[in-house]
Structure formats: C-alpha cells, structure tokens
C-alpha cells in the first residue's frame, strides 16, 4: 500500500514538473526568411573616442566578433572645435573660412577617425552632421556643454545651402580619393540626426532642403553613393511619424532644391527606443515602446509602394535614449551593466524580425547606440559595450547573434509572450521565455532567453528544446552551449566579487578581460538523433541567455 502511494506521488510529481517545463519546438524545415546580420551596426555621440586607446581596441574587437562587415555611425563629423571630446560632444574642425570668407578644409581629424575605421576593418556609416560654426545660422552660442548640448547653434540650418552642399561634395571627394571609390561605395551616407527634435533648429522644409543639397553634393563626388535619412526619433510619437511621412512625400513627389532633379533615396532611417523606469525600487524596462516605434515606422514606410523594399536602418535602436547618462545620473541605467541589457536585446531582436515579416519591409540594421567612454569609472552605467577595455555582458549577445546564420526558422514556445501582447503592455505579467533559431548548411543555432521587463529575482525556468528537421542520414549532432548569466560571460559580477575596484591590479584586470568574453556553459557534447529530432534540456535563470549550436 505504502509502495503504491509512493509511486503515485512520484508520478504526480513528475507530471507536475513536466507541466511546468517550458516546451520550445524548433522546426528546421520551416524557413521564415534570411537571418540578416542586423546586429552588426554600432554608434556613438563622441566621434573623437574613435582614435583613443580603448576606442581603437573596441573597433578591432567588433570587427573580429562579426563574420560580416561591421558599420559604425558617429555624431559630430562636421562640428567645429579642437577635437577634444566631452559627453555628447566631439569635433573635427573640417570647415572654416579664411579672412576673405573663402572655405578652408582641414581633414586631419576626420582622416584620423576614418583611418582608425580602415585599420580596424570596419566600415563607416557617414552621418553628415553637425553644422560647422562658419556655416551655422543660429543666434545661440555655438557650443553648449552637456546636459544642454542640443541648445547650441551647432544644430542650426546653414547660412548658405549651396556652401553646405559643397562641403558635403568636398568631404565625399576627399574620402573617395583617400580610401578609394570601391570602398566608399560600400558605405552609407545619412543626412543629419533626429531633425524632428532640437537636434535640428530648423523646420521640416529646411531639413528637406538640407537633405537635397547634401545628397546632391555626395552624389556629385560619388554617383553610386548610398544616401538616405531622415534619422527621425520614435515613430510611436505622432509628430515624429508625421515628420517621417512628410520627408517620404518630399522625396516621392518633389524635385531637389539643389539641382531640380529627382531626389535620391537608397535607404530609410529612423530610431526606436524603449523607456526604463524605477518602479517600487527596481528597474522596469520598456520593450513595448521600442517595438511600437518599429511597428509604427514600418507601417508608415509600407504605405509607399516605391519605398517599401528599400533597406530600413534603425540608426539607433536601444532600451532608452541617452548613452551619456550614467547610472549615477539615472539610477535606472544600471541595467546596462548586467544581464538585463542582453536579455532585452535578444527579445527585441526577435520582435524586430517578426515586425519586418508582418509589414513585409526590408530591415537592414538595428544599430546599437553604444560604444565606450574613455577615462570614466569602471561600470559607471553608461550605455557602452565595454568599460575601460573590459567587455560588458551585452557585448556577448552580439557575439551570440554573429554565430547564427542561414535561414531563420520557425519556433514555438509555451513560455512565449505573443508579439501583440508585448506591443500592448510589454513583458510584465509573466516572463518571455522564447527562442530565435537559424538553419545553415550542416548546422543550426538556437538563441534562448528568459526575459522580463521587471528586474526582480525569480526561480530558474526548466526548459526543453526539441529540434526537428535534422537530415535523416544524421544520427548524432555536436552541441556547443554558450551562456550569459550571473556567472558566465559576465565581467560585472566578477568585478563586484573583487570588491568593485576602480584601480584593479594587473591580475584582476586580466581576470576581468577573460570574464568579459563569451563563455560555454558545458563542454561540447554529442547528442543522439531520433527520427530527425533531438531534445535538449536547458535550465534558464531569469534574464539569462543560452546559444545552442548544433553541427553535423
């Protein structure tokens, strides 16, 4: 009797545990579309950090992380000044006037920046901004320091649009001569940044004119240049999406103010941002906000038959809007140091692909506005990929994404939060335990995450991943399991375990460098395949990520 009761309890316990296990199904025979490397794009405000010690190091690391070209976008390529960076400020002093009012071009600082790109093997996304002091029309002081950097006349329209166009032509001609036409033709040339807010002190019509003269100038020097814009802010704001629509109407129906010809447009750019807050003493992210931006922007573009197939570059796609605001300034920004940031990024990645498919548009890039800040405290909470040369956990989600290739394939998960629910209310009532999977020749990759907007402790999630569609002739597959969590691929927790040193010893620094790299959870192992399928048990802590790589 007691034995039967024990067996019954054991059976009920097993059934209950099974019911609680998240079931993820991956079907390699159901392709959804190409796994485009949309995560190989990065940017930052302070272009002068490019040539500094850790900036050069990080550029090379980004190149080495990705099997495809990495693109870099930076502000202030045309700003006047001494080349010394500050928060949200840099300068190249490329354009001044002599005593007779004639233009003087000085490419020394710009050449240093673009030389660093070339030496690292990355490609520039050339942002044509901001206004040189000699051309700026605004009455305000030219430079205003952080946090009021948008108040300066560096954001004003040009006094002379023809001179602005000639600046863009001269810059493009110089870069073509220095780096070669073939290289420059592979770049993207974007006109300005966020002209619908105080990054631009002019009107919509003045921005359209700025665009016309800029692209006419670039195309005069490089007819095959890939030009675009308008790099507007979050389309979930009706005023922002109205600006984007008005720009597309201008390109579709007007003639160029610069030359009376049709207006070139090779890609469309806008920005998508979340909105983290402190709620009851903890961070709550805003994934719904970033995905609603993409949803509204994609929907607007899809209404233009002539534009809906153009590449879309989210030339800033981030959990919030201020990379230079540290956790000391905004405590909610401490999410940037730990695993919440990469888990959010993984969930956003799938959401963006799903929205692209829904609207049948062509997403080329989700550019992470994150780089590094030279000479700041370790883990100060800036939105960065690395701190003082130490990679942060978020760097490793980009490493994971770069290890995926081929076709995106169908997945289902009993722990998934449906896309429409995320768009409506984020990921607050239950975690989003989901997957993004790819299938290439003789391999597959499955990215898993256990994400919730609220950064609160929670139990680990037992998960079972079943991969279907492995070729019939294959009887064993090799599994490599990479992990980001509290103890893997996480220099932040390693640093805190040391006592949070701001002057780590050489031995501590070496330990932190190693902790910042992508790490395996287990040794590679061979798994048996049955009827074209393999089952992989995984335990996912909250805000953790796993990358399962299968090869045969």
JSON list of C-alpha atoms in Angstrom, two decimals, residues 65-287:
[
{"chain": "A", "resi": 65, "resn": "UNK", "atom": "CA", "xyz": [33.31, 39.42, -33.49]},
{"chain": "A", "resi": 66, "resn": "UNK", "atom": "CA", "xyz": [31.38, 39.54, -36.75]},
{"chain": "A", "resi": 67, "resn": "UNK", "atom": "CA", "xyz": [31.68, 37.37, -39.87]},
{"chain": "A", "resi": 68, "resn": "UNK", "atom": "CA", "xyz": [30.16, 40.22, -41.93]},
{"chain": "A", "resi": 69, "resn": "UNK", "atom": "CA", "xyz": [31.18, 43.87, -42.25]},
{"chain": "A", "resi": 70, "resn": "UNK", "atom": "CA", "xyz": [30.53, 45.99, -39.16]},
{"chain": "A", "resi": 71, "resn": "UNK", "atom": "CA", "xyz": [29.22, 49.53, -39.72]},
{"chain": "A", "resi": 72, "resn": "UNK", "atom": "CA", "xyz": [29.96, 52.45, -37.38]},
{"chain": "A", "resi": 73, "resn": "UNK", "atom": "CA", "xyz": [27.91, 55.68, -37.12]},
{"chain": "A", "resi": 74, "resn": "UNK", "atom": "CA", "xyz": [29.13, 58.68, -35.12]},
{"chain": "A", "resi": 75, "resn": "UNK", "atom": "CA", "xyz": [27.91, 62.21, -34.47]},
{"chain": "A", "resi": 76, "resn": "UNK", "atom": "CA", "xyz": [29.88, 65.44, -34.89]},
{"chain": "A", "resi": 77, "resn": "UNK", "atom": "CA", "xyz": [31.88, 64.54, -38.00]},
{"chain": "A", "resi": 78, "resn": "UNK", "atom": "CA", "xyz": [31.49, 68.12, -39.29]},
{"chain": "A", "resi": 79, "resn": "UNK", "atom": "CA", "xyz": [31.43, 70.01, -35.98]},
{"chain": "A", "resi": 80, "resn": "UNK", "atom": "CA", "xyz": [33.91, 72.83, -35.35]},
{"chain": "A", "resi": 81, "resn": "UNK", "atom": "CA", "xyz": [36.29, 72.63, -32.41]},
{"chain": "A", "resi": 82, "resn": "UNK", "atom": "CA", "xyz": [39.60, 71.38, -31.07]},
{"chain": "A", "resi": 83, "resn": "UNK", "atom": "CA", "xyz": [38.94, 67.64, -31.33]},
{"chain": "A", "resi": 84, "resn": "UNK", "atom": "CA", "xyz": [38.69, 67.14, -27.54]},
{"chain": "A", "resi": 85, "resn": "UNK", "atom": "CA", "xyz": [35.61, 65.05, -26.67]},
{"chain": "A", "resi": 86, "resn": "UNK", "atom": "CA", "xyz": [33.13, 65.71, -23.90]},
{"chain": "A", "resi": 87, "resn": "UNK", "atom": "CA", "xyz": [29.87, 63.96, -23.07]},
{"chain": "A", "resi": 88, "resn": "UNK", "atom": "CA", "xyz": [27.70, 64.17, -26.21]},
{"chain": "A", "resi": 89, "resn": "UNK", "atom": "CA", "xyz": [30.25, 66.40, -27.94]},
{"chain": "A", "resi": 90, "resn": "UNK", "atom": "CA", "xyz": [33.10, 65.98, -30.40]},
{"chain": "A", "resi": 91, "resn": "UNK", "atom": "CA", "xyz": [34.60, 67.97, -33.25]},
{"chain": "A", "resi": 92, "resn": "UNK", "atom": "CA", "xyz": [36.79, 67.73, -36.33]},
{"chain": "A", "resi": 93, "resn": "UNK", "atom": "CA", "xyz": [37.14, 71.39, -37.39]},
{"chain": "A", "resi": 94, "resn": "UNK", "atom": "CA", "xyz": [36.86, 70.28, -41.00]},
{"chain": "A", "resi": 95, "resn": "UNK", "atom": "CA", "xyz": [35.43, 73.59, -42.27]},
{"chain": "A", "resi": 96, "resn": "UNK", "atom": "CA", "xyz": [36.42, 77.18, -41.53]},
{"chain": "A", "resi": 97, "resn": "UNK", "atom": "CA", "xyz": [36.65, 80.42, -43.52]},
{"chain": "A", "resi": 98, "resn": "UNK", "atom": "CA", "xyz": [39.74, 82.50, -44.23]},
{"chain": "A", "resi": 99, "resn": "UNK", "atom": "CA", "xyz": [39.95, 86.27, -43.80]},
{"chain": "A", "resi": 100, "resn": "UNK", "atom": "CA", "xyz": [38.35, 86.75, -47.23]},
{"chain": "A", "resi": 101, "resn": "UNK", "atom": "CA", "xyz": [35.47, 84.42, -46.47]},
{"chain": "A", "resi": 102, "resn": "UNK", "atom": "CA", "xyz": [36.75, 81.53, -48.56]},
{"chain": "A", "resi": 103, "resn": "UNK", "atom": "CA", "xyz": [36.32, 77.94, -47.30]},
{"chain": "A", "resi": 104, "resn": "UNK", "atom": "CA", "xyz": [39.31, 76.24, -45.68]},
{"chain": "A", "resi": 105, "resn": "UNK", "atom": "CA", "xyz": [39.13, 72.45, -45.35]},
{"chain": "A", "resi": 106, "resn": "UNK", "atom": "CA", "xyz": [41.17, 70.64, -42.71]},
{"chain": "A", "resi": 107, "resn": "UNK", "atom": "CA", "xyz": [40.80, 66.86, -42.85]},
{"chain": "A", "resi": 108, "resn": "UNK", "atom": "CA", "xyz": [43.41, 65.95, -40.22]},
{"chain": "A", "resi": 109, "resn": "UNK", "atom": "CA", "xyz": [40.97, 64.83, -37.50]},
{"chain": "A", "resi": 110, "resn": "UNK", "atom": "CA", "xyz": [38.49, 63.24, -39.91]},
{"chain": "A", "resi": 111, "resn": "UNK", "atom": "CA", "xyz": [41.34, 61.33, -41.56]},
{"chain": "A", "resi": 112, "resn": "UNK", "atom": "CA", "xyz": [42.38, 60.01, -38.15]},
{"chain": "A", "resi": 113, "resn": "UNK", "atom": "CA", "xyz": [38.84, 58.78, -37.48]},
{"chain": "A", "resi": 114, "resn": "UNK", "atom": "CA", "xyz": [38.40, 57.13, -40.88]},
{"chain": "A", "resi": 115, "resn": "UNK", "atom": "CA", "xyz": [41.93, 55.71, -40.80]},
{"chain": "A", "resi": 116, "resn": "UNK", "atom": "CA", "xyz": [41.02, 54.04, -37.50]},
{"chain": "A", "resi": 117, "resn": "UNK", "atom": "CA", "xyz": [37.93, 52.54, -39.14]},
{"chain": "A", "resi": 118, "resn": "UNK", "atom": "CA", "xyz": [40.02, 51.22, -42.02]},
{"chain": "A", "resi": 119, "resn": "UNK", "atom": "CA", "xyz": [42.73, 49.85, -39.74]},
{"chain": "A", "resi": 120, "resn": "UNK", "atom": "CA", "xyz": [40.12, 48.02, -37.65]},
{"chain": "A", "resi": 121, "resn": "UNK", "atom": "CA", "xyz": [38.43, 46.65, -40.75]},
{"chain": "A", "resi": 122, "resn": "UNK", "atom": "CA", "xyz": [35.04, 48.28, -40.05]},
{"chain": "A", "resi": 123, "resn": "UNK", "atom": "CA", "xyz": [33.02, 50.49, -42.40]},
{"chain": "A", "resi": 124, "resn": "UNK", "atom": "CA", "xyz": [31.64, 53.95, -41.70]},
{"chain": "A", "resi": 125, "resn": "UNK", "atom": "CA", "xyz": [28.03, 54.93, -41.85]},
{"chain": "A", "resi": 126, "resn": "UNK", "atom": "CA", "xyz": [28.80, 58.56, -42.61]},
{"chain": "A", "resi": 127, "resn": "UNK", "atom": "CA", "xyz": [26.44, 60.82, -40.70]},
{"chain": "A", "resi": 128, "resn": "UNK", "atom": "CA", "xyz": [26.54, 64.25, -42.33]},
{"chain": "A", "resi": 129, "resn": "UNK", "atom": "CA", "xyz": [26.36, 66.47, -39.25]},
{"chain": "A", "resi": 130, "resn": "UNK", "atom": "CA", "xyz": [26.56, 68.74, -37.49]},
{"chain": "A", "resi": 131, "resn": "UNK", "atom": "CA", "xyz": [26.84, 72.33, -38.79]},
{"chain": "A", "resi": 132, "resn": "UNK", "atom": "CA", "xyz": [30.32, 73.90, -38.86]},
{"chain": "A", "resi": 133, "resn": "UNK", "atom": "CA", "xyz": [30.46, 77.16, -36.92]},
{"chain": "A", "resi": 134, "resn": "UNK", "atom": "CA", "xyz": [31.27, 79.18, -40.05]},
{"chain": "A", "resi": 135, "resn": "UNK", "atom": "CA", "xyz": [28.04, 77.95, -41.67]},
{"chain": "A", "resi": 136, "resn": "UNK", "atom": "CA", "xyz": [25.77, 77.91, -38.61]},
{"chain": "A", "resi": 137, "resn": "UNK", "atom": "CA", "xyz": [22.88, 80.37, -38.79]},
{"chain": "A", "resi": 138, "resn": "UNK", "atom": "CA", "xyz": [21.64, 80.16, -35.19]},
{"chain": "A", "resi": 139, "resn": "UNK", "atom": "CA", "xyz": [21.92, 83.11, -32.79]},
{"chain": "A", "resi": 140, "resn": "UNK", "atom": "CA", "xyz": [22.73, 80.94, -29.75]},
{"chain": "A", "resi": 141, "resn": "UNK", "atom": "CA", "xyz": [26.28, 80.13, -28.62]},
{"chain": "A", "resi": 142, "resn": "UNK", "atom": "CA", "xyz": [27.75, 77.56, -30.99]},
{"chain": "A", "resi": 143, "resn": "UNK", "atom": "CA", "xyz": [28.70, 75.04, -28.29]},
{"chain": "A", "resi": 144, "resn": "UNK", "atom": "CA", "xyz": [26.71, 74.40, -25.12]},
{"chain": "A", "resi": 145, "resn": "UNK", "atom": "CA", "xyz": [28.07, 71.71, -22.78]},
{"chain": "A", "resi": 146, "resn": "UNK", "atom": "CA", "xyz": [26.23, 68.64, -21.51]},
{"chain": "A", "resi": 147, "resn": "UNK", "atom": "CA", "xyz": [23.47, 68.27, -20.47]},
{"chain": "A", "resi": 148, "resn": "UNK", "atom": "CA", "xyz": [22.27, 71.15, -22.68]},
{"chain": "A", "resi": 149, "resn": "UNK", "atom": "CA", "xyz": [24.22, 70.19, -25.80]},
{"chain": "A", "resi": 150, "resn": "UNK", "atom": "CA", "xyz": [21.13, 70.50, -28.03]},
{"chain": "A", "resi": 151, "resn": "UNK", "atom": "CA", "xyz": [20.86, 74.23, -27.29]},
{"chain": "A", "resi": 152, "resn": "UNK", "atom": "CA", "xyz": [23.90, 75.27, -29.33]},
{"chain": "A", "resi": 153, "resn": "UNK", "atom": "CA", "xyz": [23.74, 76.69, -32.85]},
{"chain": "A", "resi": 154, "resn": "UNK", "atom": "CA", "xyz": [25.78, 73.67, -33.97]},
{"chain": "A", "resi": 155, "resn": "UNK", "atom": "CA", "xyz": [22.26, 72.27, -34.60]},
{"chain": "A", "resi": 156, "resn": "UNK", "atom": "CA", "xyz": [21.12, 75.17, -36.79]},
{"chain": "A", "resi": 157, "resn": "UNK", "atom": "CA", "xyz": [20.48, 75.30, -40.54]},
{"chain": "A", "resi": 158, "resn": "UNK", "atom": "CA", "xyz": [23.27, 76.57, -42.79]},
{"chain": "A", "resi": 159, "resn": "UNK", "atom": "CA", "xyz": [23.55, 80.20, -43.69]},
{"chain": "A", "resi": 160, "resn": "UNK", "atom": "CA", "xyz": [24.22, 79.09, -47.25]},
{"chain": "A", "resi": 161, "resn": "UNK", "atom": "CA", "xyz": [22.74, 75.82, -48.55]},
{"chain": "A", "resi": 162, "resn": "UNK", "atom": "CA", "xyz": [24.97, 75.85, -51.61]},
{"chain": "A", "resi": 163, "resn": "UNK", "atom": "CA", "xyz": [28.02, 76.07, -49.33]},
{"chain": "A", "resi": 164, "resn": "UNK", "atom": "CA", "xyz": [26.62, 73.18, -47.27]},
{"chain": "A", "resi": 165, "resn": "UNK", "atom": "CA", "xyz": [26.22, 71.11, -50.42]},
{"chain": "A", "resi": 166, "resn": "UNK", "atom": "CA", "xyz": [29.76, 71.95, -51.48]},
{"chain": "A", "resi": 167, "resn": "UNK", "atom": "CA", "xyz": [31.04, 70.88, -48.03]},
{"chain": "A", "resi": 168, "resn": "UNK", "atom": "CA", "xyz": [29.35, 67.51, -48.49]},
{"chain": "A", "resi": 169, "resn": "UNK", "atom": "CA", "xyz": [30.77, 67.20, -52.03]},
{"chain": "A", "resi": 170, "resn": "UNK", "atom": "CA", "xyz": [34.27, 68.12, -50.89]},
{"chain": "A", "resi": 171, "resn": "UNK", "atom": "CA", "xyz": [34.14, 65.69, -47.97]},
{"chain": "A", "resi": 172, "resn": "UNK", "atom": "CA", "xyz": [32.96, 62.84, -50.20]},
{"chain": "A", "resi": 173, "resn": "UNK", "atom": "CA", "xyz": [35.57, 63.64, -52.86]},
{"chain": "A", "resi": 174, "resn": "UNK", "atom": "CA", "xyz": [38.31, 63.66, -50.24]},
{"chain": "A", "resi": 175, "resn": "UNK", "atom": "CA", "xyz": [37.22, 60.33, -48.76]},
{"chain": "A", "resi": 176, "resn": "UNK", "atom": "CA", "xyz": [36.98, 58.76, -52.23]},
{"chain": "A", "resi": 177, "resn": "UNK", "atom": "CA", "xyz": [40.49, 59.97, -53.04]},
{"chain": "A", "resi": 178, "resn": "UNK", "atom": "CA", "xyz": [41.89, 58.71, -49.74]},
{"chain": "A", "resi": 179, "resn": "UNK", "atom": "CA", "xyz": [40.14, 55.35, -49.40]},
{"chain": "A", "resi": 180, "resn": "UNK", "atom": "CA", "xyz": [39.11, 54.51, -52.95]},
{"chain": "A", "resi": 181, "resn": "UNK", "atom": "CA", "xyz": [35.84, 54.60, -54.84]},
{"chain": "A", "resi": 182, "resn": "UNK", "atom": "CA", "xyz": [35.15, 50.91, -54.29]},
{"chain": "A", "resi": 183, "resn": "UNK", "atom": "CA", "xyz": [35.36, 51.28, -50.51]},
{"chain": "A", "resi": 184, "resn": "UNK", "atom": "CA", "xyz": [33.35, 54.50, -50.31]},
{"chain": "A", "resi": 185, "resn": "UNK", "atom": "CA", "xyz": [30.61, 52.97, -52.46]},
{"chain": "A", "resi": 186, "resn": "UNK", "atom": "CA", "xyz": [30.09, 50.32, -49.74]},
{"chain": "A", "resi": 187, "resn": "UNK", "atom": "CA", "xyz": [29.37, 52.92, -47.07]},
{"chain": "A", "resi": 188, "resn": "UNK", "atom": "CA", "xyz": [26.02, 54.50, -46.15]},
{"chain": "A", "resi": 189, "resn": "UNK", "atom": "CA", "xyz": [25.67, 58.29, -46.12]},
{"chain": "A", "resi": 190, "resn": "UNK", "atom": "CA", "xyz": [22.97, 59.57, -43.74]},
{"chain": "A", "resi": 191, "resn": "UNK", "atom": "CA", "xyz": [21.87, 63.22, -43.61]},
{"chain": "A", "resi": 192, "resn": "UNK", "atom": "CA", "xyz": [21.82, 64.61, -40.05]},
{"chain": "A", "resi": 193, "resn": "UNK", "atom": "CA", "xyz": [20.36, 63.12, -36.86]},
{"chain": "A", "resi": 194, "resn": "UNK", "atom": "CA", "xyz": [16.87, 63.42, -35.35]},
{"chain": "A", "resi": 195, "resn": "UNK", "atom": "CA", "xyz": [15.80, 66.56, -37.21]},
{"chain": "A", "resi": 196, "resn": "UNK", "atom": "CA", "xyz": [12.29, 66.41, -35.71]},
{"chain": "A", "resi": 197, "resn": "UNK", "atom": "CA", "xyz": [13.58, 67.38, -32.24]},
{"chain": "A", "resi": 198, "resn": "UNK", "atom": "CA", "xyz": [16.09, 70.07, -31.13]},
{"chain": "A", "resi": 199, "resn": "UNK", "atom": "CA", "xyz": [18.97, 68.26, -32.84]},
{"chain": "A", "resi": 200, "resn": "UNK", "atom": "CA", "xyz": [17.71, 70.45, -35.71]},
{"chain": "A", "resi": 201, "resn": "UNK", "atom": "CA", "xyz": [16.79, 74.08, -35.08]},
{"chain": "A", "resi": 202, "resn": "UNK", "atom": "CA", "xyz": [15.04, 74.46, -38.41]},
{"chain": "A", "resi": 203, "resn": "UNK", "atom": "CA", "xyz": [11.72, 73.49, -39.95]},
{"chain": "A", "resi": 204, "resn": "UNK", "atom": "CA", "xyz": [10.69, 70.32, -41.77]},
{"chain": "A", "resi": 205, "resn": "UNK", "atom": "CA", "xyz": [11.05, 72.17, -45.07]},
{"chain": "A", "resi": 206, "resn": "UNK", "atom": "CA", "xyz": [14.52, 73.37, -44.12]},
{"chain": "A", "resi": 207, "resn": "UNK", "atom": "CA", "xyz": [15.55, 69.80, -43.32]},
{"chain": "A", "resi": 208, "resn": "UNK", "atom": "CA", "xyz": [14.25, 68.62, -46.68]},
{"chain": "A", "resi": 209, "resn": "UNK", "atom": "CA", "xyz": [16.36, 71.30, -48.32]},
{"chain": "A", "resi": 210, "resn": "UNK", "atom": "CA", "xyz": [19.37, 70.29, -46.22]},
{"chain": "A", "resi": 211, "resn": "UNK", "atom": "CA", "xyz": [18.88, 66.72, -47.41]},
{"chain": "A", "resi": 212, "resn": "UNK", "atom": "CA", "xyz": [18.60, 67.74, -51.06]},
{"chain": "A", "resi": 213, "resn": "UNK", "atom": "CA", "xyz": [21.85, 69.72, -51.04]},
{"chain": "A", "resi": 214, "resn": "UNK", "atom": "CA", "xyz": [23.71, 67.09, -49.00]},
{"chain": "A", "resi": 215, "resn": "UNK", "atom": "CA", "xyz": [22.85, 64.15, -51.27]},
{"chain": "A", "resi": 216, "resn": "UNK", "atom": "CA", "xyz": [23.43, 66.22, -54.40]},
{"chain": "A", "resi": 217, "resn": "UNK", "atom": "CA", "xyz": [26.89, 67.08, -53.08]},
{"chain": "A", "resi": 218, "resn": "UNK", "atom": "CA", "xyz": [27.78, 63.50, -52.15]},
{"chain": "A", "resi": 219, "resn": "UNK", "atom": "CA", "xyz": [26.44, 62.10, -55.42]},
{"chain": "A", "resi": 220, "resn": "UNK", "atom": "CA", "xyz": [28.42, 64.71, -57.40]},
{"chain": "A", "resi": 221, "resn": "UNK", "atom": "CA", "xyz": [31.60, 63.20, -55.96]},
{"chain": "A", "resi": 222, "resn": "UNK", "atom": "CA", "xyz": [30.39, 59.59, -55.82]},
{"chain": "A", "resi": 223, "resn": "UNK", "atom": "CA", "xyz": [27.42, 58.93, -58.11]},
{"chain": "A", "resi": 224, "resn": "UNK", "atom": "CA", "xyz": [26.92, 55.42, -56.69]},
{"chain": "A", "resi": 225, "resn": "UNK", "atom": "CA", "xyz": [26.88, 56.58, -53.05]},
{"chain": "A", "resi": 226, "resn": "UNK", "atom": "CA", "xyz": [24.11, 55.04, -50.91]},
{"chain": "A", "resi": 227, "resn": "UNK", "atom": "CA", "xyz": [22.32, 58.04, -49.40]},
{"chain": "A", "resi": 228, "resn": "UNK", "atom": "CA", "xyz": [19.36, 58.31, -47.06]},
{"chain": "A", "resi": 229, "resn": "UNK", "atom": "CA", "xyz": [17.64, 59.64, -43.98]},
{"chain": "A", "resi": 230, "resn": "UNK", "atom": "CA", "xyz": [15.84, 61.22, -42.19]},
{"chain": "A", "resi": 231, "resn": "UNK", "atom": "CA", "xyz": [17.02, 59.57, -38.90]},
{"chain": "A", "resi": 232, "resn": "UNK", "atom": "CA", "xyz": [13.92, 60.73, -37.05]},
{"chain": "A", "resi": 233, "resn": "UNK", "atom": "CA", "xyz": [13.02, 59.78, -33.48]},
{"chain": "A", "resi": 234, "resn": "UNK", "atom": "CA", "xyz": [10.44, 57.31, -32.19]},
{"chain": "A", "resi": 235, "resn": "UNK", "atom": "CA", "xyz": [7.53, 56.90, -34.67]},
{"chain": "A", "resi": 236, "resn": "UNK", "atom": "CA", "xyz": [5.15, 55.97, -31.85]},
{"chain": "A", "resi": 237, "resn": "UNK", "atom": "CA", "xyz": [5.07, 59.76, -31.35]},
{"chain": "A", "resi": 238, "resn": "UNK", "atom": "CA", "xyz": [2.53, 61.11, -33.88]},
{"chain": "A", "resi": 239, "resn": "UNK", "atom": "CA", "xyz": [4.68, 64.18, -34.54]},
{"chain": "A", "resi": 240, "resn": "UNK", "atom": "CA", "xyz": [7.73, 62.02, -35.27]},
{"chain": "A", "resi": 241, "resn": "UNK", "atom": "CA", "xyz": [5.92, 59.73, -37.70]},
{"chain": "A", "resi": 242, "resn": "UNK", "atom": "CA", "xyz": [4.37, 62.80, -39.36]},
{"chain": "A", "resi": 243, "resn": "UNK", "atom": "CA", "xyz": [7.88, 64.15, -39.97]},
{"chain": "A", "resi": 244, "resn": "UNK", "atom": "CA", "xyz": [8.96, 60.81, -41.44]},
{"chain": "A", "resi": 245, "resn": "UNK", "atom": "CA", "xyz": [5.90, 60.75, -43.71]},
{"chain": "A", "resi": 246, "resn": "UNK", "atom": "CA", "xyz": [6.43, 64.33, -44.84]},
{"chain": "A", "resi": 247, "resn": "UNK", "atom": "CA", "xyz": [10.04, 63.52, -45.74]},
{"chain": "A", "resi": 248, "resn": "UNK", "atom": "CA", "xyz": [8.96, 60.48, -47.78]},
{"chain": "A", "resi": 249, "resn": "UNK", "atom": "CA", "xyz": [6.34, 62.62, -49.51]},
{"chain": "A", "resi": 250, "resn": "UNK", "atom": "CA", "xyz": [9.04, 65.16, -50.36]},
{"chain": "A", "resi": 251, "resn": "UNK", "atom": "CA", "xyz": [11.27, 62.51, -51.90]},
{"chain": "A", "resi": 252, "resn": "UNK", "atom": "CA", "xyz": [8.36, 60.88, -53.73]},
{"chain": "A", "resi": 253, "resn": "UNK", "atom": "CA", "xyz": [6.80, 63.98, -55.24]},
{"chain": "A", "resi": 254, "resn": "UNK", "atom": "CA", "xyz": [9.20, 66.95, -55.21]},
{"chain": "A", "resi": 255, "resn": "UNK", "atom": "CA", "xyz": [12.28, 67.86, -57.19]},
{"chain": "A", "resi": 256, "resn": "UNK", "atom": "CA", "xyz": [15.60, 68.52, -55.49]},
{"chain": "A", "resi": 257, "resn": "UNK", "atom": "CA", "xyz": [16.08, 72.06, -54.24]},
{"chain": "A", "resi": 258, "resn": "UNK", "atom": "CA", "xyz": [19.75, 71.64, -55.15]},
{"chain": "A", "resi": 259, "resn": "UNK", "atom": "CA", "xyz": [19.50, 70.74, -58.84]},
{"chain": "A", "resi": 260, "resn": "UNK", "atom": "CA", "xyz": [15.87, 70.29, -59.85]},
{"chain": "A", "resi": 261, "resn": "UNK", "atom": "CA", "xyz": [16.36, 66.55, -60.37]},
{"chain": "A", "resi": 262, "resn": "UNK", "atom": "CA", "xyz": [14.54, 63.60, -58.73]},
{"chain": "A", "resi": 263, "resn": "UNK", "atom": "CA", "xyz": [15.63, 63.18, -55.12]},
{"chain": "A", "resi": 264, "resn": "UNK", "atom": "CA", "xyz": [17.80, 60.12, -54.40]},
{"chain": "A", "resi": 265, "resn": "UNK", "atom": "CA", "xyz": [16.87, 57.81, -51.51]},
{"chain": "A", "resi": 266, "resn": "UNK", "atom": "CA", "xyz": [18.69, 54.49, -51.12]},
{"chain": "A", "resi": 267, "resn": "UNK", "atom": "CA", "xyz": [17.68, 53.69, -47.53]},
{"chain": "A", "resi": 268, "resn": "UNK", "atom": "CA", "xyz": [15.28, 54.99, -44.89]},
{"chain": "A", "resi": 269, "resn": "UNK", "atom": "CA", "xyz": [16.39, 55.55, -41.31]},
{"chain": "A", "resi": 270, "resn": "UNK", "atom": "CA", "xyz": [14.58, 56.25, -38.07]},
{"chain": "A", "resi": 271, "resn": "UNK", "atom": "CA", "xyz": [15.16, 55.48, -34.37]},
{"chain": "A", "resi": 272, "resn": "UNK", "atom": "CA", "xyz": [13.46, 53.08, -31.97]},
{"chain": "A", "resi": 273, "resn": "UNK", "atom": "CA", "xyz": [13.82, 53.46, -28.20]},
{"chain": "A", "resi": 274, "resn": "UNK", "atom": "CA", "xyz": [12.48, 51.89, -25.03]},
{"chain": "A", "resi": 275, "resn": "UNK", "atom": "CA", "xyz": [11.90, 53.64, -21.71]},
{"chain": "A", "resi": 276, "resn": "UNK", "atom": "CA", "xyz": [13.17, 52.07, -18.46]},
{"chain": "A", "resi": 277, "resn": "UNK", "atom": "CA", "xyz": [11.95, 53.42, -15.14]},
{"chain": "A", "resi": 278, "resn": "UNK", "atom": "CA", "xyz": [12.39, 52.78, -11.42]},
{"chain": "A", "resi": 279, "resn": "UNK", "atom": "CA", "xyz": [9.21, 51.14, -10.13]},
{"chain": "A", "resi": 280, "resn": "UNK", "atom": "CA", "xyz": [8.93, 50.23, -6.43]},
{"chain": "A", "resi": 281, "resn": "UNK", "atom": "CA", "xyz": [12.70, 50.27, -6.08]},
{"chain": "A", "resi": 282, "resn": "UNK", "atom": "CA", "xyz": [13.58, 48.17, -9.14]},
{"chain": "A", "resi": 283, "resn": "UNK", "atom": "CA", "xyz": [14.14, 48.75, -12.85]},
{"chain": "A", "resi": 284, "resn": "UNK", "atom": "CA", "xyz": [11.27, 48.15, -15.25]},
{"chain": "A", "resi": 285, "resn": "UNK", "atom": "CA", "xyz": [12.27, 48.19, -18.91]},
{"chain": "A", "resi": 286, "resn": "UNK", "atom": "CA", "xyz": [10.05, 49.31, -21.80]},
{"chain": "A", "resi": 287, "resn": "UNK", "atom": "CA", "xyz": [10.40, 46.77, -24.60]}
]
